[in-house]
mmCIF file of C-alpha atoms in Angstrom:
data_model
loop_
_atom_site.group_PDB
_atom_site.id
_atom_site.type_symbol
_atom_site.label_atom_id
_atom_site.label_comp_id
_atom_site.label_asym_id
_atom_site.label_seq_id
_atom_site.Cartn_x
_atom_site.Cartn_y
_atom_site.Cartn_z
ATOM 1 C CA MET A 125 -18.895 0.877 42.355
ATOM 2 C CA TYR A 126 -17.832 4.514 41.263
ATOM 3 C CA ASN A 127 -16.841 5.119 37.839
ATOM 4 C CA TYR A 128 -13.333 6.503 37.378
ATOM 5 C CA PRO A 129 -13.325 7.282 33.607
ATOM 6 C CA ASN A 130 -9.622 8.141 33.366
ATOM 7 C CA LYS A 131 -8.641 5.058 35.418
ATOM 8 C CA LYS A 132 -10.922 2.860 33.343
ATOM 9 C CA LYS A 133 -9.829 4.358 30.060
ATOM 10 C CA SER A 134 -6.263 3.780 31.061
ATOM 11 C CA LEU A 135 -6.940 0.195 32.054
ATOM 12 C CA LYS A 136 -8.902 -0.318 28.830
ATOM 13 C CA ASN A 137 -5.932 0.826 26.816
ATOM 14 C CA GLN A 138 -3.779 -1.447 28.867
ATOM 15 C CA GLU A 139 -6.006 -4.334 28.155
ATOM 16 C CA ASN A 140 -5.979 -3.497 24.509
ATOM 17 C CA LEU A 141 -2.070 -3.503 24.502
ATOM 18 C CA SER A 142 -1.995 -6.824 26.295
ATOM 19 C CA ASN A 143 -4.504 -8.260 23.999
ATOM 20 C CA LEU A 144 -2.560 -7.209 20.932
ATOM 21 C CA ASN A 145 0.378 -8.981 22.590
ATOM 22 C CA LYS A 146 -1.448 -12.011 23.332
ATOM 23 C CA ARG A 147 -2.983 -12.485 20.029
ATOM 24 C CA GLY A 148 0.439 -11.739 18.539
ATOM 25 C CA LEU A 149 -0.362 -8.837 16.319
ATOM 26 C CA ASP A 150 2.348 -8.978 13.630
ATOM 27 C CA PHE A 151 5.239 -7.121 14.849
ATOM 28 C CA GLU A 152 6.048 -5.687 11.472
ATOM 29 C CA GLU A 153 2.376 -4.530 11.301
ATOM 30 C CA GLU A 154 2.853 -2.569 14.504
ATOM 31 C CA ILE A 155 6.072 -0.808 13.020
ATOM 32 C CA ASN A 156 4.111 -0.112 9.736
ATOM 33 C CA MET A 157 1.308 1.445 11.673
ATOM 34 C CA ALA A 158 3.820 3.619 13.554
ATOM 35 C CA ASN A 159 5.350 4.564 10.180
ATOM 36 C CA GLU A 160 1.941 5.409 8.721
ATOM 37 C CA TYR A 161 1.342 7.713 11.648
ATOM 38 C CA TYR A 162 4.602 9.313 11.228
ATOM 39 C CA VAL A 163 4.085 9.884 7.492
ATOM 40 C CA SER A 164 0.545 11.140 7.912
ATOM 41 C CA ASN A 165 1.705 13.580 10.476
ATOM 42 C CA ASP A 166 4.742 14.662 8.675
ATOM 43 C CA ILE A 167 7.114 13.625 11.400
ATOM 44 C CA ALA A 168 9.265 11.164 9.385
ATOM 45 C CA HIS A 169 9.211 9.326 6.091
ATOM 46 C CA ILE A 170 10.206 5.823 6.804
ATOM 47 C CA TYR A 171 8.904 2.789 4.822
ATOM 48 C CA LYS A 172 9.308 -0.961 4.750
ATOM 49 C CA LYS A 173 11.034 -2.073 1.604
ATOM 50 C CA PRO A 174 9.004 -4.521 -0.464
ATOM 51 C CA THR A 175 10.200 -8.176 -0.342
ATOM 52 C CA PRO A 176 12.469 -8.768 -3.432
ATOM 53 C CA ILE A 177 10.622 -11.224 -5.828
ATOM 54 C CA LYS A 178 12.178 -12.670 -8.974
ATOM 55 C CA VAL A 179 9.485 -12.753 -11.659
ATOM 56 C CA LEU A 180 9.864 -15.484 -14.188
ATOM 57 C CA LYS A 181 6.557 -15.786 -15.918
ATOM 58 C CA VAL A 182 3.640 -13.427 -16.415
ATOM 59 C CA LYS A 183 0.232 -13.653 -18.195
ATOM 60 C CA ASN A 184 -2.055 -10.822 -19.251
ATOM 61 C CA THR A 185 -5.491 -11.444 -17.776
ATOM 62 C CA THR A 186 -8.835 -9.566 -17.773
ATOM 63 C CA GLU A 187 -9.684 -10.945 -14.280
ATOM 64 C CA SER A 188 -11.952 -8.817 -12.050
ATOM 65 C CA PHE A 189 -12.963 -6.593 -14.991
ATOM 66 C CA THR A 190 -9.618 -5.000 -15.352
ATOM 67 C CA LYS A 191 -6.854 -5.839 -17.698
ATOM 68 C CA ARG A 192 -3.762 -6.704 -15.527
ATOM 69 C CA THR A 193 -0.570 -8.602 -15.637
ATOM 70 C CA LYS A 194 -0.768 -11.645 -13.595
ATOM 71 C CA ILE A 195 2.473 -13.173 -12.157
ATOM 72 C CA ILE A 196 2.235 -16.940 -12.539
ATOM 73 C CA ASP A 197 5.727 -17.973 -11.822
ATOM 74 C CA ALA A 198 8.162 -16.212 -9.382
ATOM 75 C CA PHE A 199 10.218 -16.810 -6.254
ATOM 76 C CA PHE A 200 11.285 -14.784 -3.246
ATOM 77 C CA GLU A 201 14.840 -13.523 -3.400
ATOM 78 C CA LYS A 202 17.242 -13.066 -0.573
ATOM 79 C CA LYS A 203 17.061 -9.478 0.826
ATOM 80 C CA SER A 204 20.353 -7.614 0.195
ATOM 81 C CA THR A 205 19.724 -4.965 2.716
ATOM 82 C CA THR A 206 17.360 -4.274 5.668
ATOM 83 C CA ASP A 207 13.519 -4.026 6.281
ATOM 84 C CA TYR A 208 13.151 -0.390 6.757
ATOM 85 C CA ASN A 209 14.733 2.969 5.819
ATOM 86 C CA GLY A 210 13.962 6.566 5.508
ATOM 87 C CA ILE A 211 14.439 10.132 6.859
ATOM 88 C CA TYR A 212 13.872 11.583 10.324
ATOM 89 C CA LYS A 213 15.014 15.098 11.438
ATOM 90 C CA GLY A 214 17.170 15.230 8.382
ATOM 91 C CA ARG A 215 19.062 11.964 9.336
ATOM 92 C CA TYR A 216 19.023 8.702 7.353
ATOM 93 C CA VAL A 217 17.477 6.060 9.495
ATOM 94 C CA ASP A 218 17.991 2.250 8.548
ATOM 95 C CA PHE A 219 16.892 -0.764 10.669
ATOM 96 C CA GLU A 220 16.022 -4.518 10.592
ATOM 97 C CA ALA A 221 12.938 -5.731 12.640
ATOM 98 C CA LYS A 222 13.241 -8.947 14.327
ATOM 99 C CA GLU A 223 11.471 -11.304 16.927
ATOM 100 C CA SER A 224 12.624 -13.834 19.363
ATOM 101 C CA LYS A 225 10.923 -16.387 21.566
ATOM 102 C CA GLU A 226 14.127 -17.205 23.399
ATOM 103 C CA LYS A 227 15.799 -15.655 26.344
ATOM 104 C CA SER A 228 18.504 -14.176 24.214
ATOM 105 C CA PHE A 229 18.594 -13.035 20.574
ATOM 106 C CA ASN A 230 20.442 -15.286 18.377
ATOM 107 C CA LEU A 231 22.342 -12.852 15.900
ATOM 108 C CA LYS A 232 24.091 -15.751 14.002
ATOM 109 C CA VAL A 233 20.894 -17.410 13.002
ATOM 110 C CA ASN A 234 18.665 -14.418 12.684
ATOM 111 C CA LEU A 235 20.645 -11.646 11.028
ATOM 112 C CA HIS A 236 22.301 -12.360 7.555
ATOM 113 C CA ALA A 237 26.058 -11.335 7.376
ATOM 114 C CA HIS A 238 25.250 -9.005 4.529
ATOM 115 C CA GLN A 239 22.551 -7.226 6.431
ATOM 116 C CA LYS A 240 24.734 -6.823 9.417
ATOM 117 C CA GLU A 241 27.438 -5.429 7.231
ATOM 118 C CA HIS A 242 24.919 -3.101 5.476
ATOM 119 C CA LEU A 243 23.982 -1.664 9.040
ATOM 120 C CA TYR A 244 27.667 -1.183 9.983
ATOM 121 C CA SER A 245 28.210 0.657 6.621
ATOM 122 C CA VAL A 246 25.294 2.935 7.312
ATOM 123 C CA SER A 247 26.498 3.682 10.767
ATOM 124 C CA ARG A 248 29.988 4.482 9.529
ATOM 125 C CA HIS A 249 28.372 6.825 6.820
ATOM 126 C CA GLY A 250 26.774 8.943 9.611
ATOM 127 C CA GLY A 251 23.229 7.232 9.490
ATOM 128 C CA ILE A 252 21.233 5.874 12.394
ATOM 129 C CA ALA A 253 21.483 2.090 12.081
ATOM 130 C CA PHE A 254 19.883 -0.404 14.575
ATOM 131 C CA LEU A 255 17.917 -3.578 15.181
ATOM 132 C CA ILE A 256 14.432 -3.319 16.700
ATOM 133 C CA ILE A 257 13.863 -6.584 18.654
ATOM 134 C CA ASN A 258 10.569 -8.026 20.093
ATOM 135 C CA MET A 259 11.697 -10.201 22.848
ATOM 136 C CA LYS A 260 8.318 -12.118 23.053
ATOM 137 C CA LYS A 261 9.288 -14.087 26.336
ATOM 138 C CA TYR A 262 9.406 -10.804 28.096
ATOM 139 C CA GLY A 263 6.845 -8.903 26.201
ATOM 140 C CA LYS A 264 9.424 -6.145 25.514
ATOM 141 C CA VAL A 265 10.779 -4.460 22.466
ATOM 142 C CA PHE A 266 14.392 -3.136 22.355
ATOM 143 C CA ILE A 267 16.220 -0.951 20.046
ATOM 144 C CA VAL A 268 20.042 -1.653 19.884
ATOM 145 C CA GLU A 269 22.453 0.384 17.735
ATOM 146 C CA ILE A 270 24.554 -1.641 15.407
ATOM 147 C CA SER A 271 27.605 0.324 16.720
ATOM 148 C CA LYS A 272 26.939 -1.296 20.275
ATOM 149 C CA ILE A 273 27.280 -4.718 18.736
ATOM 150 C CA ASN A 274 30.787 -6.401 18.278
ATOM 151 C CA LYS A 275 31.318 -8.006 14.942
ATOM 152 C CA GLU A 276 32.202 -11.280 16.637
ATOM 153 C CA GLN A 277 29.189 -11.211 19.009
ATOM 154 C CA ASP A 278 26.893 -14.107 18.107
ATOM 155 C CA LYS A 279 24.023 -13.527 20.496
ATOM 156 C CA LEU A 280 22.362 -10.685 22.477
ATOM 157 C CA ASP A 281 21.560 -11.651 26.103
ATOM 158 C CA TYR A 282 18.528 -10.011 27.722
ATOM 159 C CA GLU A 283 20.940 -8.402 30.088
ATOM 160 C CA PHE A 284 22.768 -6.952 27.120
ATOM 161 C CA LEU A 285 19.631 -5.615 25.582
ATOM 162 C CA GLN A 286 18.792 -3.970 28.986
ATOM 163 C CA ASP A 287 22.221 -2.388 29.407
ATOM 164 C CA TYR A 288 23.107 -1.331 25.827
ATOM 165 C CA GLY A 289 19.632 -1.112 24.227
ATOM 166 C CA TYR A 290 16.691 1.079 24.824
ATOM 167 C CA GLU A 291 13.172 -0.350 25.704
ATOM 168 C CA VAL A 292 10.546 0.907 23.385
ATOM 169 C CA ASN A 293 7.753 2.415 25.380
ATOM 170 C CA GLN A 294 4.273 0.833 24.400
ATOM 171 C CA ASP A 295 1.864 3.056 26.175
ATOM 172 C CA SER A 296 1.595 6.176 23.889
ATOM 173 C CA THR A 297 -1.011 7.022 21.251
ATOM 174 C CA ILE A 298 1.256 5.286 18.788
ATOM 175 C CA TYR A 299 1.458 1.694 19.842
ATOM 176 C CA LEU A 300 5.135 1.268 18.985
ATOM 177 C CA ASP A 301 6.543 4.964 19.083
ATOM 178 C CA TYR A 302 10.069 3.875 18.251
ATOM 179 C CA LEU A 303 11.122 7.389 17.097
ATOM 180 C CA LYS A 304 11.193 8.539 20.875
ATOM 181 C CA ILE A 305 14.240 6.107 21.134
ATOM 182 C CA VAL A 306 15.675 7.451 17.818
ATOM 183 C CA ASP A 307 15.516 10.902 19.522
ATOM 184 C CA ARG A 308 17.767 9.622 22.286
ATOM 185 C CA LEU A 309 20.248 8.097 19.849
ATOM 186 C CA ILE A 310 20.447 11.387 17.939
ATOM 187 C CA GLY A 311 21.087 13.191 21.171
ATOM 188 C CA GLU A 312 23.776 11.010 22.334
ATOM 189 C CA MET B 483 49.983 5.702 -39.144
ATOM 190 C CA TYR B 484 51.319 6.379 -35.762
ATOM 191 C CA ASN B 485 49.912 4.912 -32.661
ATOM 192 C CA TYR B 486 48.562 7.421 -29.991
ATOM 193 C CA PRO B 487 47.743 5.377 -27.212
ATOM 194 C CA ASN B 488 45.979 7.874 -25.047
ATOM 195 C CA LYS B 489 44.060 9.355 -28.061
ATOM 196 C CA LYS B 490 43.099 5.993 -29.120
ATOM 197 C CA LYS B 491 41.917 4.854 -25.734
ATOM 198 C CA SER B 492 39.894 7.949 -25.310
ATOM 199 C CA LEU B 493 38.217 7.515 -28.711
ATOM 200 C CA LYS B 494 37.625 3.852 -27.910
ATOM 201 C CA ASN B 495 35.956 4.885 -24.671
ATOM 202 C CA GLN B 496 33.871 7.358 -26.536
ATOM 203 C CA GLU B 497 32.804 4.618 -28.937
ATOM 204 C CA ASN B 498 31.844 2.408 -26.163
ATOM 205 C CA LEU B 499 29.647 5.131 -24.567
ATOM 206 C CA SER B 500 28.040 5.901 -27.754
ATOM 207 C CA ASN B 501 27.369 2.167 -28.459
ATOM 208 C CA LEU B 502 25.838 1.926 -25.034
ATOM 209 C CA ASN B 503 23.527 4.759 -25.856
ATOM 210 C CA LYS B 504 22.751 3.393 -29.330
ATOM 211 C CA ARG B 505 21.784 0.017 -28.111
ATOM 212 C CA GLY B 506 19.773 1.442 -25.213
ATOM 213 C CA LEU B 507 21.371 -0.165 -22.375
ATOM 214 C CA ASP B 508 18.764 -0.073 -19.672
ATOM 215 C CA PHE B 509 18.947 3.365 -17.862
ATOM 216 C CA GLU B 510 18.124 1.699 -14.548
ATOM 217 C CA GLU B 511 20.822 -0.752 -15.284
ATOM 218 C CA GLU B 512 23.246 2.109 -15.580
ATOM 219 C CA ILE B 513 22.307 3.572 -12.176
ATOM 220 C CA ASN B 514 22.351 0.143 -10.597
ATOM 221 C CA MET B 515 25.864 -0.161 -11.925
ATOM 222 C CA ALA B 516 26.948 3.103 -10.480
ATOM 223 C CA ASN B 517 25.356 2.100 -7.140
ATOM 224 C CA GLU B 518 27.349 -1.169 -7.058
ATOM 225 C CA TYR B 519 30.560 0.836 -7.631
ATOM 226 C CA TYR B 520 29.713 3.201 -4.922
ATOM 227 C CA VAL B 521 28.792 0.329 -2.426
ATOM 228 C CA SER B 522 31.823 -1.756 -3.154
ATOM 229 C CA ASN B 523 34.075 1.282 -2.902
ATOM 230 C CA ASP B 524 32.303 2.262 0.206
ATOM 231 C CA ILE B 525 31.430 5.686 -1.321
ATOM 232 C CA ALA B 526 27.621 5.572 -0.710
ATOM 233 C CA HIS B 527 24.861 3.042 0.105
ATOM 234 C CA ILE B 528 22.135 3.690 -2.383
ATOM 235 C CA TYR B 529 19.908 0.813 -3.573
ATOM 236 C CA LYS B 530 17.046 0.281 -6.004
ATOM 237 C CA LYS B 531 13.923 -0.742 -3.938
ATOM 238 C CA PRO B 532 12.350 -3.879 -5.120
ATOM 239 C CA THR B 533 9.124 -3.551 -7.168
ATOM 240 C CA PRO B 534 6.148 -4.182 -4.831
ATOM 241 C CA ILE B 535 4.353 -7.290 -5.622
ATOM 242 C CA LYS B 536 1.235 -8.773 -3.920
ATOM 243 C CA VAL B 537 1.546 -12.361 -3.442
ATOM 244 C CA LEU B 538 -1.958 -14.220 -3.535
ATOM 245 C CA LYS B 539 -0.852 -17.962 -3.915
ATOM 246 C CA VAL B 540 2.173 -20.051 -3.255
ATOM 247 C CA LYS B 541 3.281 -23.607 -3.842
ATOM 248 C CA ASN B 542 6.070 -25.634 -2.246
ATOM 249 C CA THR B 543 8.161 -27.302 -5.011
ATOM 250 C CA THR B 544 11.283 -29.283 -5.168
ATOM 251 C CA GLU B 545 12.215 -27.816 -8.529
ATOM 252 C CA SER B 546 16.135 -27.582 -9.475
ATOM 253 C CA PHE B 547 16.979 -29.947 -6.758
ATOM 254 C CA THR B 548 16.033 -27.385 -3.960
ATOM 255 C CA LYS B 549 12.970 -26.993 -1.846
ATOM 256 C CA ARG B 550 11.561 -23.685 -2.603
ATOM 257 C CA THR B 551 8.491 -21.629 -2.403
ATOM 258 C CA LYS B 552 7.034 -20.953 -5.766
ATOM 259 C CA ILE B 553 4.800 -17.936 -6.270
ATOM 260 C CA ILE B 554 1.900 -18.989 -8.654
ATOM 261 C CA ASP B 555 -0.441 -16.085 -8.360
ATOM 262 C CA ALA B 556 0.619 -12.531 -7.758
ATOM 263 C CA PHE B 557 0.334 -9.041 -9.309
ATOM 264 C CA PHE B 558 2.496 -5.858 -9.473
ATOM 265 C CA GLU B 559 1.407 -3.157 -6.913
ATOM 266 C CA LYS B 560 1.554 0.558 -7.474
ATOM 267 C CA LYS B 561 4.862 2.004 -5.941
ATOM 268 C CA SER B 562 4.159 4.152 -2.959
ATOM 269 C CA THR B 563 7.452 6.030 -2.958
ATOM 270 C CA THR B 564 10.406 6.237 -5.403
ATOM 271 C CA ASP B 565 12.837 3.885 -7.150
ATOM 272 C CA TYR B 566 15.990 4.635 -5.145
ATOM 273 C CA ASN B 567 17.188 5.742 -1.701
ATOM 274 C CA GLY B 568 20.155 5.636 0.579
ATOM 275 C CA ILE B 569 22.925 7.515 2.316
ATOM 276 C CA TYR B 570 25.790 9.563 0.947
ATOM 277 C CA LYS B 571 28.079 11.697 3.072
ATOM 278 C CA GLY B 572 25.637 11.348 5.930
ATOM 279 C CA ARG B 573 22.736 12.664 3.898
ATOM 280 C CA TYR B 574 19.598 10.952 3.071
ATOM 281 C CA VAL B 575 19.334 10.623 -0.733
ATOM 282 C CA ASP B 576 16.097 9.803 -2.516
ATOM 283 C CA PHE B 577 15.254 9.896 -6.271
ATOM 284 C CA GLU B 578 13.149 8.626 -9.126
ATOM 285 C CA ALA B 579 14.747 7.567 -12.386
ATOM 286 C CA LYS B 580 12.905 8.366 -15.728
ATOM 287 C CA GLU B 581 13.238 8.417 -19.421
ATOM 288 C CA SER B 582 11.773 10.472 -22.278
ATOM 289 C CA LYS B 583 11.864 10.114 -26.005
ATOM 290 C CA GLU B 584 10.214 13.471 -26.345
ATOM 291 C CA LYS B 585 11.629 17.083 -26.473
ATOM 292 C CA SER B 586 10.390 17.752 -23.036
ATOM 293 C CA PHE B 587 9.644 15.572 -19.998
ATOM 294 C CA ASN B 588 5.909 15.125 -19.226
ATOM 295 C CA LEU B 589 5.687 15.357 -15.398
ATOM 296 C CA LYS B 590 2.005 14.852 -15.354
ATOM 297 C CA VAL B 591 2.092 11.477 -17.262
ATOM 298 C CA ASN B 592 5.432 10.279 -15.953
ATOM 299 C CA LEU B 593 5.449 10.986 -12.340
ATOM 300 C CA HIS B 594 2.762 9.774 -9.932
ATOM 301 C CA ALA B 595 1.327 12.545 -7.555
ATOM 302 C CA HIS B 596 2.225 10.415 -4.587
ATOM 303 C CA GLN B 597 5.852 9.999 -5.805
ATOM 304 C CA LYS B 598 5.948 13.745 -6.359
ATOM 305 C CA GLU B 599 4.705 14.466 -2.805
ATOM 306 C CA HIS B 600 7.053 11.971 -1.354
ATOM 307 C CA LEU B 601 10.016 13.886 -2.947
ATOM 308 C CA TYR B 602 8.696 17.163 -1.658
ATOM 309 C CA SER B 603 8.480 15.650 1.813
ATOM 310 C CA VAL B 604 11.957 14.425 1.718
ATOM 311 C CA SER B 605 13.186 17.714 0.632
ATOM 312 C CA ARG B 606 11.379 19.437 3.359
ATOM 313 C CA HIS B 607 12.963 17.032 5.942
ATOM 314 C CA GLY B 608 16.396 17.845 4.840
ATOM 315 C CA GLY B 609 17.019 15.035 2.401
ATOM 316 C CA ILE B 610 18.403 15.297 -1.125
ATOM 317 C CA ALA B 611 15.552 14.645 -3.344
ATOM 318 C CA PHE B 612 15.562 14.723 -7.109
ATOM 319 C CA LEU B 613 14.589 13.248 -10.462
ATOM 320 C CA ILE B 614 17.266 11.729 -12.830
ATOM 321 C CA ILE B 615 16.009 11.964 -16.282
ATOM 322 C CA ASN B 616 17.395 10.320 -19.422
ATOM 323 C CA MET B 617 16.452 12.666 -22.322
ATOM 324 C CA LYS B 618 16.916 10.086 -25.186
ATOM 325 C CA LYS B 619 16.275 12.718 -28.064
ATOM 326 C CA TYR B 620 19.288 14.450 -26.808
ATOM 327 C CA GLY B 621 21.412 11.728 -25.494
ATOM 328 C CA LYS B 622 21.769 13.494 -22.110
ATOM 329 C CA VAL B 623 20.970 12.713 -18.599
ATOM 330 C CA PHE B 624 19.898 15.369 -16.157
ATOM 331 C CA ILE B 625 19.396 15.665 -12.441
ATOM 332 C CA VAL B 626 16.737 18.184 -11.239
ATOM 333 C CA GLU B 627 15.938 18.660 -7.537
ATOM 334 C CA ILE B 628 12.401 18.423 -6.674
ATOM 335 C CA SER B 629 12.726 21.874 -4.939
ATOM 336 C CA LYS B 630 13.253 23.481 -8.327
ATOM 337 C CA ILE B 631 9.938 22.154 -9.785
ATOM 338 C CA ASN B 632 6.687 23.995 -9.049
ATOM 339 C CA LYS B 633 3.886 22.000 -7.798
ATOM 340 C CA GLU B 634 1.756 23.257 -10.769
ATOM 341 C CA GLN B 635 4.284 22.440 -13.350
ATOM 342 C CA ASP B 636 3.146 19.707 -15.630
ATOM 343 C CA LYS B 637 6.159 19.374 -17.987
ATOM 344 C CA LEU B 638 9.860 20.053 -17.895
ATOM 345 C CA ASP B 639 11.130 21.704 -21.245
ATOM 346 C CA TYR B 640 14.732 20.908 -22.402
ATOM 347 C CA GLU B 641 15.516 24.530 -21.777
ATOM 348 C CA PHE B 642 14.335 24.086 -18.164
ATOM 349 C CA LEU B 643 16.404 21.070 -17.557
ATOM 350 C CA GLN B 644 19.472 23.048 -18.858
ATOM 351 C CA ASP B 645 18.786 26.056 -16.802
ATOM 352 C CA TYR B 646 17.693 24.375 -13.551
ATOM 353 C CA GLY B 647 19.039 20.944 -13.824
ATOM 354 C CA TYR B 648 22.488 19.512 -13.922
ATOM 355 C CA GLU B 649 23.855 17.297 -16.879
ATOM 356 C CA VAL B 650 25.309 13.997 -15.411
ATOM 357 C CA ASN B 651 28.782 13.622 -17.001
ATOM 358 C CA GLN B 652 29.204 10.362 -18.959
ATOM 359 C CA ASP B 653 32.942 10.018 -19.596
ATOM 360 C CA SER B 654 34.241 8.880 -16.176
ATOM 361 C CA THR B 655 35.205 5.235 -15.141
ATOM 362 C CA ILE B 656 31.620 5.121 -13.718
ATOM 363 C CA TYR B 657 29.318 5.246 -16.656
ATOM 364 C CA LEU B 658 26.790 7.354 -14.917
ATOM 365 C CA ASP B 659 28.579 9.030 -11.957
ATOM 366 C CA TYR B 660 25.576 10.847 -10.636
ATOM 367 C CA LEU B 661 26.930 11.494 -7.204
ATOM 368 C CA LYS B 662 29.398 14.193 -8.661
ATOM 369 C CA ILE B 663 26.016 16.178 -9.309
ATOM 370 C CA VAL B 664 24.778 15.223 -5.734
ATOM 371 C CA ASP B 665 28.110 16.832 -4.493
ATOM 372 C CA ARG B 666 27.140 20.152 -6.081
ATOM 373 C CA LEU B 667 23.629 19.853 -4.659
ATOM 374 C CA ILE B 668 25.089 19.333 -1.127
ATOM 375 C CA GLY B 669 27.440 22.256 -1.823
ATOM 376 C CA GLU B 670 24.742 24.642 -2.826
#
């Protein structure tokens, strides 16, 4: 058999991508990797907000040869806003990353009312506010602007995502190059 | 003695303000209070980012009648960005809050290199990036845009803050109405 290096390379990449999907590489990890790429190439400065944790008790230790404060009692707090925010092309960008194994995305169960409200506010104030949803059943990732979603809507059907959302392309050098879609949102 | 209601009220407010200063109400708390006011009046959506914490060990408990995940081993991570960010008048706003008991603000000691770099990046990308500094010795709060600070500068003298910064007015209904200064930065 002949060797078609480009073809092979392309196939190999596709295999890698599909492997990533199969082994279920953490969706948030994919977004974080894109953000790291954007930051290190000075394209955008978007970060994941740390999970809010309420610290109740700490202890000073000298573990692992360094003096440090060890947290020995704490709990996870409810997020008041969204997962990610930052700046791209002078615009404020704010979004929540979600996954679904179902045929449709259940908004009622998967998005807190205060997070939805926050996204509406951002949009009203001129920011770019959206959901990025990994529809695992279809192996596709969609971006839907919050302005496209009705306040009363309690789920997003796959057809809705196709009609009102944008599929995030997964075959570039950045695995999840979601800013390409944000470019389209800015252009609208 | 006659009663001068307006005068008295004004004096009382001043007393309150000075009391707040004396008892050293947490500076971050003052900023958070302003942000809450801005959010609840739909003026701006600016939030404090949670402190990043690395969780090593959790335990499921049924403490206080509710099932919850208790964190029993964790530590504070170094912040990669700044304290606060959000959206105001369609603009991305990003800043770090600092305090100093000295006559000048020591940048080298009080601002991490990566935080400074982050603020420069935000500014370059068209965001509003600044430091808000509580100069306790003078009882005054200043906002200085990062673009006014040289990369080599290792401290900000009080004279520098007066010349290149803006004093945050402390006598409005919002104790620390810092967006009034942001208005001036937008207008520049």
